[in-house]
Coordinates of N, CA and C in Angstrom, one line a residue:
M1 N 1.0 -0.8 0.2 CA 0.2 0.0 -0.4 C 0.8 1.2 -0.3
E2 N 0.5 2.2 -1.0 CA 1.0 3.5 -1.1 C 0.9 4.2 0.4
L3 N 1.3 5.2 0.9 CA 1.4 6.4 1.5 C 0.4 7.2 1.0
R4 N -0.8 7.6 1.7 CA -1.4 8.5 1.4 C -1.9 9.8 1.5
I5 N 0.1 10.4 1.7 CA -0.1 11.7 1.5 C 0.7 12.5 0.4
K6 N -1.2 13.5 -0.3 CA -0.9 13.4 -0.8 C -0.4 14.9 -1.6
H7 N -0.2 15.2 -2.5 CA 0.6 16.0 -3.2 C 0.2 17.2 -4.1
I8 N 0.6 18.3 -3.9 CA 0.2 19.9 -4.6 C 0.3 19.3 -5.8
P9 N -0.8 20.0 -6.7 CA -1.1 20.2 -8.3 C -0.1 20.2 -8.8
K10 N 0.4 20.7 -10.0 CA 1.9 20.6 -10.9 C 1.5 22.8 -10.7
K11 N 0.3 22.8 -11.1 CA 0.0 24.4 -11.0 C -0.2 25.3 -10.1
D12 N -0.2 24.8 -9.0 CA 0.0 25.4 -7.8 C 0.9 26.0 -7.3
N13 N 1.0 27.0 -6.2 CA 1.8 27.6 -5.3 C 2.0 27.3 -4.2
L14 N 3.2 27.6 -3.4 CA 3.2 27.1 -2.3 C 3.7 28.5 -1.9
Y15 N 3.1 29.0 -0.3 CA 3.2 30.1 0.1 C 4.2 30.4 1.4
H16 N 4.8 30.7 2.1 CA 6.0 30.7 2.7 C 5.6 32.3 3.2
Y17 N 5.4 32.6 4.8 CA 4.8 33.7 5.6 C 5.9 33.6 6.1
T18 N 6.7 34.7 6.1 CA 7.5 35.3 7.0 C 7.5 36.4 7.2
K19 N 8.9 37.4 8.3 CA 9.2 38.6 8.2 C 9.9 39.4 6.9
C20 N 9.8 40.9 7.2 CA 10.7 41.0 6.2 C 12.4 40.9 5.9
S21 N 12.5 40.3 6.8 CA 14.2 40.5 6.9 C 14.8 39.0 6.3
S22 N 13.8 38.6 6.7 CA 14.2 36.8 6.4 C 13.6 36.9 4.9
L23 N 12.2 37.4 3.9 CA 12.2 37.3 3.0 C 13.7 37.8 2.4
K24 N 14.2 38.9 2.6 CA 14.8 39.8 2.1 C 16.6 38.3 2.0
S25 N 16.3 38.2 2.8 CA 17.4 37.6 2.5 C 17.4 35.9 2.2
I26 N 16.5 35.8 1.8 CA 16.0 34.6 0.8 C 15.7 35.2 -0.1
L27 N 15.5 35.9 -0.6 CA 15.3 36.7 -1.8 C 17.1 36.9 -2.8
A28 N 17.6 37.2 -1.2 CA 19.2 37.5 -2.0 C 20.0 36.7 -2.2
T29 N 20.5 35.4 -1.5 CA 20.6 34.2 -1.4 C 20.3 33.1 -2.0
K30 N 19.1 32.7 -2.3 CA 18.4 31.6 -2.6 C 18.2 30.6 -1.4
I31 N 18.6 31.0 -0.7 CA 18.4 29.8 0.3 C 17.3 30.0 1.4
L32 N 16.5 28.6 1.5 CA 15.6 28.3 2.6 C 16.2 26.9 3.3
Y33 N 15.6 27.4 4.4 CA 16.1 27.1 5.7 C 15.4 25.6 6.1
A34 N 15.5 24.7 6.8 CA 14.8 23.2 6.7 C 15.3 23.4 8.2
T35 N 13.9 23.3 8.9 CA 14.0 23.2 10.5 C 14.2 21.7 10.9
K36 N 15.0 21.2 12.3 CA 14.8 20.0 12.5 C 13.4 19.8 13.1
S37 N 13.0 18.6 12.9 CA 11.7 18.7 12.6 C 10.6 18.3 14.4
S38 N 12.2 18.3 15.4 CA 11.8 18.2 17.0 C 11.6 19.7 17.1
F39 N 11.7 20.8 16.5 CA 11.5 22.0 17.0 C 10.5 23.0 15.8
L40 N 9.9 22.3 15.5 CA 8.3 23.0 14.6 C 7.8 24.0 15.6
N41 N 6.4 23.8 15.1 CA 6.0 25.2 16.2 C 4.5 24.2 16.8
D42 N 4.3 22.6 16.6 CA 3.9 22.2 17.7 C 4.7 21.5 18.7
T43 N 4.3 21.6 19.8 CA 5.5 21.2 20.7 C 5.1 19.7 20.9
N44 N 4.2 19.1 20.3 CA 3.7 17.3 20.7 C 3.9 16.8 18.9
E45 N 4.9 17.5 18.4 CA 5.4 17.3 17.0 C 4.8 15.8 16.6
M46 N 6.3 15.3 16.7 CA 6.6 13.3 17.2 C 5.9 12.8 17.7
D47 N 5.5 13.0 19.1 CA 4.3 11.9 19.6 C 3.3 12.1 19.2
Y48 N 2.5 13.4 18.8 CA 1.5 12.9 17.9 C 1.0 11.2 17.6
I49 N 1.0 10.7 16.7 CA 1.4 10.2 16.2 C 0.7 8.7 17.0
T50 N 1.4 8.5 18.5 CA 1.7 7.8 19.5 C 0.0 7.8 19.6
H51 N -0.5 8.3 20.3 CA -1.6 8.5 20.4 C -2.9 8.0 19.5
V52 N -2.6 8.5 18.7 CA -3.8 8.1 17.5 C -3.9 6.6 17.2
T53 N -2.2 6.0 17.5 CA -2.1 4.7 17.4 C -2.6 4.2 18.1
K54 N -2.5 4.5 19.7 CA -2.9 3.6 20.5 C -4.5 3.9 20.3
E55 N -5.3 5.0 19.7 CA -6.9 5.1 19.9 C -7.2 3.2 18.7
V56 N -6.2 3.4 17.4 CA -7.0 2.0 16.7 C -6.5 1.0 17.6
I57 N -4.9 0.6 18.4 CA -4.7 -0.6 19.0 C -5.4 -0.9 19.4
E58 N -5.9 0.0 20.9 CA -7.1 -0.2 21.6 C -8.4 -0.9 21.4
E59 N -9.1 -0.4 19.9 CA -10.1 -0.8 19.0 C -10.0 -2.6 18.5
L60 N -8.7 -3.3 18.8 CA -8.4 -4.0 17.7 C -9.1 -5.3 19.5
P61 N -9.2 -6.6 18.1 CA -10.0 -7.4 19.1 C -9.0 -8.3 20.1
D62 N -8.2 -9.0 19.3 CA -7.1 -9.6 19.6 C -6.1 -8.7 20.9
S63 N -6.1 -8.9 21.6 CA -5.0 -8.2 23.0 C -3.8 -9.1 22.5
G64 N -3.6 -9.7 21.6 CA -1.9 -10.2 21.7 C -1.3 -9.4 20.8
L65 N -2.2 -9.6 19.6 CA -2.3 -8.1 19.0 C -1.7 -7.0 18.8
Q66 N -2.9 -6.5 20.5 CA -2.9 -5.3 20.6 C -1.1 -5.0 20.9
E67 N -1.2 -5.9 22.0 CA 0.4 -5.7 23.3 C 1.8 -5.4 21.5
L68 N 1.7 -6.4 21.1 CA 2.6 -7.1 20.0 C 2.8 -5.5 19.0
L69 N 1.6 -4.6 18.6 CA 1.8 -3.8 17.9 C 2.2 -2.2 18.7
L70 N 1.7 -2.4 19.8 CA 2.1 -1.3 20.9 C 3.5 -1.2 21.1
S71 N 4.1 -2.0 21.4 CA 5.6 -2.2 21.4 C 6.2 -1.7 20.2
E72 N 6.0 -2.4 18.8 CA 6.6 -2.1 17.3 C 6.5 -0.9 17.5
V73 N 5.2 0.1 17.8 CA 4.8 1.3 17.3 C 5.5 2.3 18.1
V74 N 5.5 2.4 19.8 CA 6.7 3.2 20.8 C 7.6 2.8 20.0
N75 N 8.6 1.4 19.7 CA 9.9 1.6 19.0 C 10.3 2.3 18.5
T76 N 9.6 2.4 17.6 CA 9.4 2.8 15.7 C 9.2 4.3 16.2
I77 N 8.6 5.0 16.9 CA 8.5 6.6 17.1 C 9.8 7.2 18.2
E78 N 10.6 6.2 19.1 CA 11.6 6.7 19.8 C 12.4 6.7 18.7
E79 N 12.4 6.0 17.7 CA 13.7 6.1 16.9 C 13.5 6.6 15.8
S80 N 12.6 7.3 15.0 CA 12.1 8.5 14.2 C 12.6 9.7 14.9
K81 N 12.6 9.8 16.3 CA 13.2 10.8 17.2 C 14.7 11.4 17.1
R82 N 15.0 10.1 16.5 CA 16.7 10.1 17.1 C 17.3 10.3 15.4
H83 N 16.5 10.6 14.4 CA 16.8 10.5 13.4 C 16.7 12.2 12.7
D84 N 17.6 12.2 12.1 CA 18.2 14.3 11.6 C 17.2 13.9 10.3
T85 N 15.9 14.4 11.0 CA 14.8 15.0 9.8 C 14.5 16.4 9.8
F86 N 14.3 17.8 8.6 CA 14.2 18.0 8.7 C 13.2 18.8 7.9
V87 N 12.2 19.8 7.9 CA 11.5 20.2 7.2 C 11.6 21.4 6.8
C88 N 10.9 21.8 5.9 CA 10.7 23.5 5.2 C 9.1 24.0 4.5
S89 N 8.7 24.0 5.9 CA 7.1 24.4 5.7 C 6.7 25.5 4.8
F90 N 5.6 25.5 4.5 CA 4.8 26.3 3.5 C 3.4 26.1 3.6
S91 N 2.6 26.9 3.0 CA 0.9 26.6 3.3 C 0.2 27.0 1.8
T92 N -1.0 26.1 1.2 CA -1.3 26.9 0.7 C -2.3 27.7 0.6
D93 N -2.8 28.1 1.3 CA -3.5 29.4 2.2 C -3.1 30.2 1.4
K94 N -3.0 31.4 0.6 CA -2.6 32.6 0.3 C -2.7 33.9 0.3
D95 N -3.4 33.6 2.0 CA -3.9 35.7 3.0 C -4.5 34.6 3.7
S96 N -3.8 33.6 4.7 CA -4.2 33.1 6.2 C -3.8 34.3 7.4
I97 N -5.5 34.1 7.7 CA -4.7 35.1 9.3 C -4.3 34.1 10.3
T98 N -4.3 33.7 9.9 CA -3.7 32.5 11.4 C -2.3 33.0 11.3
L99 N -1.9 32.8 9.6 CA -0.3 32.5 9.6 C 0.1 34.5 9.7
W100 N -0.7 34.9 9.0 CA -0.2 36.6 9.4 C -0.1 36.8 10.9
S101 N -1.0 36.4 12.1 CA -0.7 36.6 13.3 C 0.9 35.8 14.0
E102 N 1.4 34.2 13.2 CA 2.0 33.8 13.8 C 3.7 34.0 12.9
F103 N 3.3 34.3 11.6 CA 4.6 34.4 11.4 C 5.1 36.1 10.5
G104 N 4.1 36.5 10.4 CA 3.9 38.1 9.3 C 4.2 39.2 10.8
D105 N 2.8 39.5 11.2 CA 2.7 40.2 12.1 C 2.7 41.2 11.3
N106 N 3.7 42.6 11.9 CA 3.6 44.2 11.5 C 4.4 44.3 10.6
T107 N 5.4 42.7 10.3 CA 6.6 43.7 9.5 C 6.2 42.0 8.4
G108 N 5.8 41.1 8.3 CA 5.3 40.4 7.3 C 4.8 40.7 6.3
Y109 N 5.3 39.6 5.1 CA 4.9 38.8 4.0 C 5.0 38.1 3.3
N110 N 4.4 37.4 2.5 CA 4.3 35.6 1.9 C 4.9 35.8 0.5
V111 N 5.8 34.9 0.5 CA 6.3 35.0 -1.2 C 5.4 33.2 -1.6
A112 N 4.7 33.8 -2.6 CA 4.5 32.9 -3.6 C 5.3 32.0 -4.3
F113 N 5.8 30.9 -4.3 CA 6.4 30.2 -5.4 C 5.7 29.2 -6.1
R114 N 6.0 28.9 -7.1 CA 5.2 28.1 -8.2 C 5.3 26.6 -7.9
A115 N 4.9 25.8 -7.1 CA 5.3 24.2 -6.4 C 5.9 23.4 -8.1
D116 N 5.5 23.3 -8.9 CA 6.3 21.9 -9.6 C 8.0 22.6 -9.7
E117 N 7.7 23.9 -9.6 CA 8.8 24.1 -10.3 C 10.5 24.1 -8.9
L118 N 9.3 24.7 -8.1 CA 9.9 24.6 -7.0 C 10.7 23.5 -6.3
L119 N 9.9 22.8 -6.5 CA 10.0 20.7 -6.2 C 11.6 20.6 -7.0
T120 N 11.1 21.2 -8.6 CA 12.5 20.6 -9.4 C 13.9 21.5 -9.0
Q121 N 13.6 22.5 -8.7 CA 14.9 23.4 -8.2 C 15.6 22.4 -7.1
I122 N 14.4 22.4 -6.0 CA 14.9 21.8 -4.9 C 16.0 20.2 -4.9
R123 N 15.0 19.6 -6.2 CA 16.0 17.8 -6.7 C 17.1 18.3 -7.1
K124 N 17.2 19.1 -7.4 CA 18.4 19.4 -8.0 C 19.9 20.1 -7.5
K125 N 19.2 20.0 -6.0 CA 20.8 20.3 -4.9 C 20.2 19.7 -3.7
K126 N 18.8 18.5 -3.6 CA 19.4 17.8 -2.6 C 17.9 16.5 -2.6
E127 N 18.3 15.4 -2.1 CA 16.9 13.8 -2.3 C 16.0 14.8 -1.2
I128 N 14.8 15.2 -1.9 CA 13.6 14.8 -0.9 C 13.1 13.7 -0.7
F129 N 13.2 13.9 1.3 CA 12.7 12.6 1.5 C 11.4 12.2 1.1
Y130 N 10.2 13.5 1.3 CA 9.3 13.1 1.0 C 8.1 14.7 0.9
H131 N 7.5 14.7 0.5 CA 6.6 15.8 0.3 C 5.5 15.7 0.3
G132 N 4.3 16.7 1.3 CA 2.9 16.7 0.7 C 2.0 17.0 1.3
H133 N 0.7 17.7 1.3 CA 0.0 17.9 3.0 C 0.1 17.3 3.9
V134 N 0.1 18.8 5.0 CA -0.4 17.8 6.7 C -1.8 17.2 6.9
I135 N -2.0 16.3 7.3 CA -3.1 15.4 7.7 C -3.5 16.0 8.9
Y136 N -4.7 16.3 9.2 CA -5.4 16.8 10.5 C -6.3 16.4 11.0
S137 N -7.0 15.8 10.0 CA -8.1 14.8 10.4 C -8.2 13.7 10.9
R138 N -8.4 13.5 12.7 CA -8.4 12.6 12.8 C -8.9 11.2 12.7
E139 N -9.8 11.2 12.1 CA -10.4 10.3 11.3 C -9.7 9.9 10.3
V140 N -9.2 10.5 9.1 CA -8.7 10.2 8.2 C -7.6 9.5 8.9
Q141 N -6.9 10.7 10.3 CA -5.3 9.2 10.1 C -5.9 8.2 10.8
K142 N -6.7 7.9 11.6 CA -6.8 6.2 12.4 C -7.2 5.7 11.1
H143 N -8.1 6.2 10.2 CA -8.3 4.9 8.9 C -7.0 4.9 8.1
L144 N -5.9 5.9 7.9 CA -4.5 5.2 7.4 C -3.5 4.0 8.0
I145 N -4.1 4.3 9.6 CA -3.4 3.4 10.7 C -3.7 2.5 10.9
E146 N -5.0 2.0 10.3 CA -5.9 0.8 10.5 C -5.3 0.1 9.6
E147 N -5.4 0.8 8.1 CA -4.4 0.0 6.6 C -3.3 -0.5 6.5
L148 N -2.6 0.2 7.9 CA -1.4 -0.2 8.1 C -1.5 -1.8 8.6
F149 N -1.4 -1.8 9.9 CA -2.3 -2.7 10.4 C -2.6 -4.0 10.1
E150 N -4.1 -3.4 8.5 CA -4.5 -4.7 7.8 C -3.0 -4.9 7.3
D151 N -2.0 -4.1 6.5 CA -1.0 -4.6 5.6 C 0.3 -5.5 6.2
V152 N 0.4 -5.1 8.3 CA 1.0 -6.1 8.8 C 0.5 -7.6 8.9
K153 N -0.6 -7.5 9.1 CA -1.4 -8.6 9.5 C -1.4 -9.7 8.4
K154 N -1.4 -9.7 7.0 CA -1.3 -9.9 5.9 C 0.0 -10.5 5.7
E155 N 0.9 -9.7 6.0 CA 2.3 -9.7 5.3 C 3.4 -10.4 6.8
D156 N 2.8 -10.5 7.9 CA 3.7 -10.1 9.0 C 4.9 -9.3 8.8
D157 N 4.9 -8.2 8.5 CA 6.0 -7.4 8.0 C 5.6 -6.6 8.7
F158 N 6.4 -6.3 10.2 CA 7.1 -5.1 10.7 C 7.7 -3.8 9.8
T159 N 8.6 -4.6 9.6 CA 10.1 -3.4 8.4 C 8.9 -2.1 8.0
L160 N 7.9 -2.7 7.4 CA 6.9 -2.0 6.3 C 6.3 -0.9 7.5
L161 N 5.6 -1.3 8.3 CA 4.9 -0.7 9.3 C 5.8 -0.1 10.3
K162 N 7.4 0.2 10.5 CA 8.5 1.1 10.5 C 8.1 2.8 10.3
R163 N 8.4 1.9 8.7 CA 8.7 2.9 7.6 C 7.7 3.9 7.1
K164 N 6.9 3.6 7.4 CA 5.4 4.5 7.2 C 4.8 4.8 8.5
L165 N 5.0 4.5 9.2 CA 4.6 5.0 10.9 C 5.4 6.6 10.7
N166 N 7.2 6.2 10.9 CA 8.1 7.3 10.9 C 7.9 8.4 9.5
T167 N 7.4 7.8 8.4 CA 6.6 9.1 7.0 C 5.1 9.3 8.2
Y168 N 4.4 8.7 8.0 CA 3.2 10.0 8.5 C 3.5 10.8 10.5
A169 N 4.2 10.6 10.6 CA 4.4 11.0 12.2 C 4.7 12.1 11.4
L170 N 5.1 12.5 10.4 CA 5.9 14.0 9.9 C 5.0 14.5 9.1
F171 N 3.4 14.0 9.4 CA 2.3 14.5 8.1 C 1.2 14.8 9.0
F172 N 1.0 14.0 10.0 CA 0.2 14.6 11.2 C 0.0 15.1 11.9
K173 N -0.8 16.1 12.2 CA -1.1 17.0 13.5 C -2.2 17.1 13.6
Q174 N -2.6 17.8 15.2 CA -3.2 18.2 15.7 C -4.7 19.3 15.1
E175 N -6.0 18.6 14.7 CA -6.9 19.3 14.0 C -6.9 21.1 14.6
E176 N -6.6 21.1 15.7 CA -6.5 22.8 15.7 C -5.8 22.9 15.2
F177 N -4.7 22.6 14.2 CA -3.7 23.5 13.7 C -3.9 23.5 12.0
A178 N -5.5 23.2 11.9 CA -5.7 23.0 10.3 C -6.1 24.3 9.8
A179 N -6.2 25.1 9.8 CA -5.9 26.5 9.5 C -4.8 26.7 8.5
E180 N -3.7 25.7 9.3 CA -2.4 26.8 8.5 C -2.6 25.9 6.8
K181 N -3.2 25.2 6.6 CA -3.4 24.3 5.5 C -1.8 24.3 4.9
E182 N -1.0 23.3 5.8 CA 0.5 23.0 6.0 C 1.1 22.2 4.6
Y183 N 2.0 22.6 4.6 CA 2.6 21.9 3.1 C 4.2 21.3 3.5
R184 N 4.3 20.4 3.4 CA 6.0 20.4 4.0 C 6.8 19.8 3.0
I185 N 7.9 20.2 2.7 CA 9.1 18.8 2.3 C 10.2 19.0 3.2
V186 N 10.1 17.2 3.2 CA 10.8 16.5 4.6 C 12.3 16.2 3.9
F187 N 13.1 16.3 4.2 CA 14.8 16.4 4.3 C 15.0 15.1 5.4
R188 N 15.9 14.1 5.3 CA 16.5 13.5 5.8 C 18.4 13.5 5.6
N189 N 18.9 13.3 6.6 CA 20.4 14.0 7.0 C 21.3 13.0 7.2
P190 N 21.7 11.8 6.3 CA 22.3 11.1 6.2 C 23.6 10.9 6.2
H191 N 24.2 12.3 5.8 CA 25.5 12.0 5.4 C 25.6 13.1 6.2
K192 N 25.3 14.3 7.0 CA 25.8 15.4 8.4 C 25.6 16.2 7.8
Q193 N 24.8 16.7 6.7 CA 24.8 17.8 6.4 C 25.5 18.9 7.3
K194 N 26.3 20.3 7.5 CA 26.4 21.3 8.4 C 25.2 21.7 8.9
I195 N 24.8 20.6 10.2 CA 23.9 21.8 11.0 C 23.8 23.9 11.5
L196 N 22.9 24.1 10.6 CA 23.7 25.6 11.7 C 22.4 25.6 12.4
F197 N 22.7 26.4 13.1 CA 21.4 27.3 14.1 C 21.0 28.6 14.2
R198 N 19.4 29.2 14.2 CA 19.2 30.7 14.5 C 18.6 30.4 15.7
E199 N 18.9 32.1 16.0 CA 17.7 32.9 17.1 C 16.1 32.8 16.3
K200 N 15.7 32.4 17.7 CA 14.1 33.0 17.8 C 13.7 33.0 19.1
E201 N 13.0 34.2 19.2 CA 12.6 34.5 20.8 C 13.3 34.2 21.4
G202 N 15.0 34.0 21.4 CA 15.0 33.6 22.8 C 15.8 32.5 22.4
F203 N 15.5 31.0 21.6 CA 16.4 30.1 22.1 C 16.8 29.9 20.6
L204 N 17.3 28.7 20.5 CA 18.2 28.8 19.2 C 17.4 27.7 18.8
L205 N 17.1 27.7 16.5 CA 16.8 26.7 16.0 C 17.7 26.3 15.4
P206 N 18.0 24.8 15.2 CA 18.2 24.1 14.4 C 18.6 23.6 13.0
Y207 N 18.9 23.9 12.4 CA 18.4 24.3 10.7 C 19.3 23.5 9.3
I208 N 19.2 23.1 8.1 CA 19.9 23.1 7.0 C 19.5 23.9 6.1
E209 N 20.1 24.1 5.5 CA 20.8 25.7 4.2 C 20.0 24.1 3.5
I210 N 19.1 25.0 2.2 CA 18.7 24.5 1.1 C 18.9 25.3 -0.2
Q211 N 19.8 25.4 -0.9 CA 20.4 26.1 -1.8 C 20.3 25.8 -3.3
L212 N 19.1 27.1 -3.3 CA 18.7 26.9 -5.1 C 19.7 27.9 -6.3
D213 N 19.3 27.5 -7.4 CA 19.8 28.1 -8.4 C 19.0 29.0 -8.8
T214 N 17.4 28.9 -9.2 CA 16.8 29.7 -9.0 C 15.5 30.0 -8.2
L215 N 14.8 30.8 -7.9 CA 13.8 31.1 -7.3 C 12.8 31.1 -8.1
P216 N 11.5 30.3 -7.7 CA 10.0 30.4 -9.1 C 9.3 30.7 -8.4
I217 N 9.5 32.5 -8.6 CA 8.6 33.0 -7.6 C 7.2 34.1 -8.4
D218 N 6.1 33.9 -7.6 CA 5.0 33.9 -8.8 C 4.3 35.7 -8.1
C219 N 4.4 35.4 -6.6 CA 4.4 37.0 -6.6 C 4.6 37.3 -5.2
V220 N 4.6 38.3 -4.2 CA 4.7 38.4 -3.4 C 3.7 39.3 -2.3
T221 N 3.3 39.4 -1.1 CA 2.0 39.7 -0.6 C 2.4 40.5 0.4
V222 N 1.7 41.3 0.5 CA 2.3 42.5 2.2 C 1.0 42.1 3.1
A223 N 2.0 41.9 4.3 CA 0.6 41.2 5.7 C 0.2 42.8 5.7
P224 N -1.3 42.2 6.1 CA -2.8 42.9 6.3 C -2.3 44.4 7.4
K225 N -1.2 43.6 8.5 CA -1.1 44.9 9.0 C 0.7 46.0 8.8
N226 N 0.5 45.5 7.4 CA 2.1 46.4 7.0 C 1.6 46.8 6.0
H227 N -0.1 47.4 5.6 CA -0.3 48.2 4.6 C 0.3 49.9 4.8
V228 N 1.4 50.2 4.4 CA 2.0 51.1 4.4 C 2.5 51.0 2.9
D229 N 2.5 53.3 2.7 CA 3.2 52.4 1.1 C 4.1 52.3 0.9
L230 N 5.2 52.5 2.1 CA 7.0 52.1 1.4 C 6.4 50.5 1.4
A231 N 5.8 49.9 2.8 CA 5.6 47.8 2.2 C 6.5 47.6 1.1
K232 N 5.1 48.1 0.2 CA 5.1 47.6 -1.1 C 6.0 47.8 -2.1
K233 N 5.7 49.4 -2.0 CA 7.3 50.2 -3.0 C 8.5 49.0 -2.4
G234 N 8.7 49.6 -1.4 CA 10.4 49.0 -1.3 C 10.5 47.6 -1.2
M235 N 9.8 46.5 -0.9 CA 9.9 45.1 -2.1 C 9.7 45.3 -2.9
T236 N 9.2 46.6 -4.4 CA 8.8 45.9 -5.2 C 10.3 46.3 -5.7
Q237 N 10.9 47.7 -5.3 CA 11.8 47.9 -6.2 C 13.6 47.0 -5.8
Y238 N 13.0 46.6 -4.1 CA 13.8 45.0 -4.0 C 14.1 44.2 -5.1
L239 N 13.1 43.7 -5.5 CA 12.6 42.8 -6.0 C 12.9 42.9 -7.4
E240 N 13.0 44.2 -8.3 CA 13.4 44.6 -9.7 C 15.4 44.5 -9.3
S241 N 15.4 45.3 -8.0 CA 17.1 45.4 -8.3 C 18.0 43.6 -8.3
L242 N 16.8 42.6 -7.8 CA 17.3 41.9 -7.8 C 17.4 41.0 -9.1
G243 N 16.6 41.2 -9.8 CA 16.0 41.0 -11.3 C 14.5 40.2 -10.9
Y244 N 14.2 40.4 -10.1 CA 12.5 39.6 -10.2 C 11.8 40.5 -11.0
D245 N 11.0 39.9 -11.6 CA 9.7 40.7 -12.6 C 8.0 40.2 -11.7
V246 N 8.4 40.1 -10.8 CA 6.9 39.8 -9.8 C 5.9 41.2 -9.2
D247 N 4.9 41.0 -9.2 CA 4.0 41.7 -8.5 C 3.9 41.9 -6.9
V248 N 3.7 43.2 -6.2 CA 3.5 43.2 -4.8 C 2.5 43.4 -4.8
N249 N 1.4 42.7 -3.8 CA 0.1 42.7 -4.0 C 0.0 43.2 -1.7
L250 N -1.5 43.8 -2.0 CA -2.0 43.8 -0.4 C -2.5 42.8 0.3
S251 N -2.5 42.3 1.1 CA -3.6 41.4 1.7 C -4.5 41.8 1.7
K252 N -6.1 41.0 1.2 CA -7.1 41.4 0.9 C -7.8 42.0 2.6
L253 N -7.3 40.9 3.5 CA -7.7 41.0 4.8 C -7.7 42.3 5.5
K254 N -8.7 42.7 6.3 CA -8.7 44.5 6.5 C -8.8 44.0 7.9
L255 N -7.5 44.7 8.8 CA -7.7 44.5 10.1 C -7.4 45.9 10.6
R256 N -8.5 46.4 12.1 CA -8.4 47.5 12.5 C -6.7 47.5 13.2
Y257 N -6.5 46.4 14.2 CA -5.8 46.3 15.0 C -4.7 45.1 15.0

């Protein structure tokens, strides 16, 4: 059974929400950051799938199989935490009030990348472990786990279960995060590419750099709290200075504060 993680259609855009200083750096250097998975915004990130899986296991009629599966699942998730796994996060929502408040705020922008071209550019530089839409529905998540267990019973193959659970762990999130409409590009770091650190709100985030030859930018949007004339004008001139011919738009959201 193939993984049921959906890929973005080729003609769609992926949106990256960030502050002005970060976008300036991305445009100038053509470098994207992939953050270590255990440092993402959901503090329950890699443990969440364990809770979903336990629910499925508890509903199984075979107590012997329950115990065996639970042991395998716990060991698998603990093993996955030790992997050097890094995530580059985007959204499929081009004007998200949730993401503006989380990442953009008063100095925010989002940059729209043409998805197919972006994935092509990344693959030229680094192997992608997996990419796809994050799954938020608890019902769907449980169904996918049930399918994995059915395969195990048929094939008596826990290796397959471990591999797929490891991947699903990176794409399952709580329903409370669904408004983010997150799309992830995941990298493994088997050759131990140099891990770098950047400061965020008083702590350090480990990440790796994804250096691209070109940035397939469709447009840039200014955050709703950043609607001063100079925000759009300055970004437009900066893009032109780097040779980009793309539109700079204002968010359509209207906020008083």
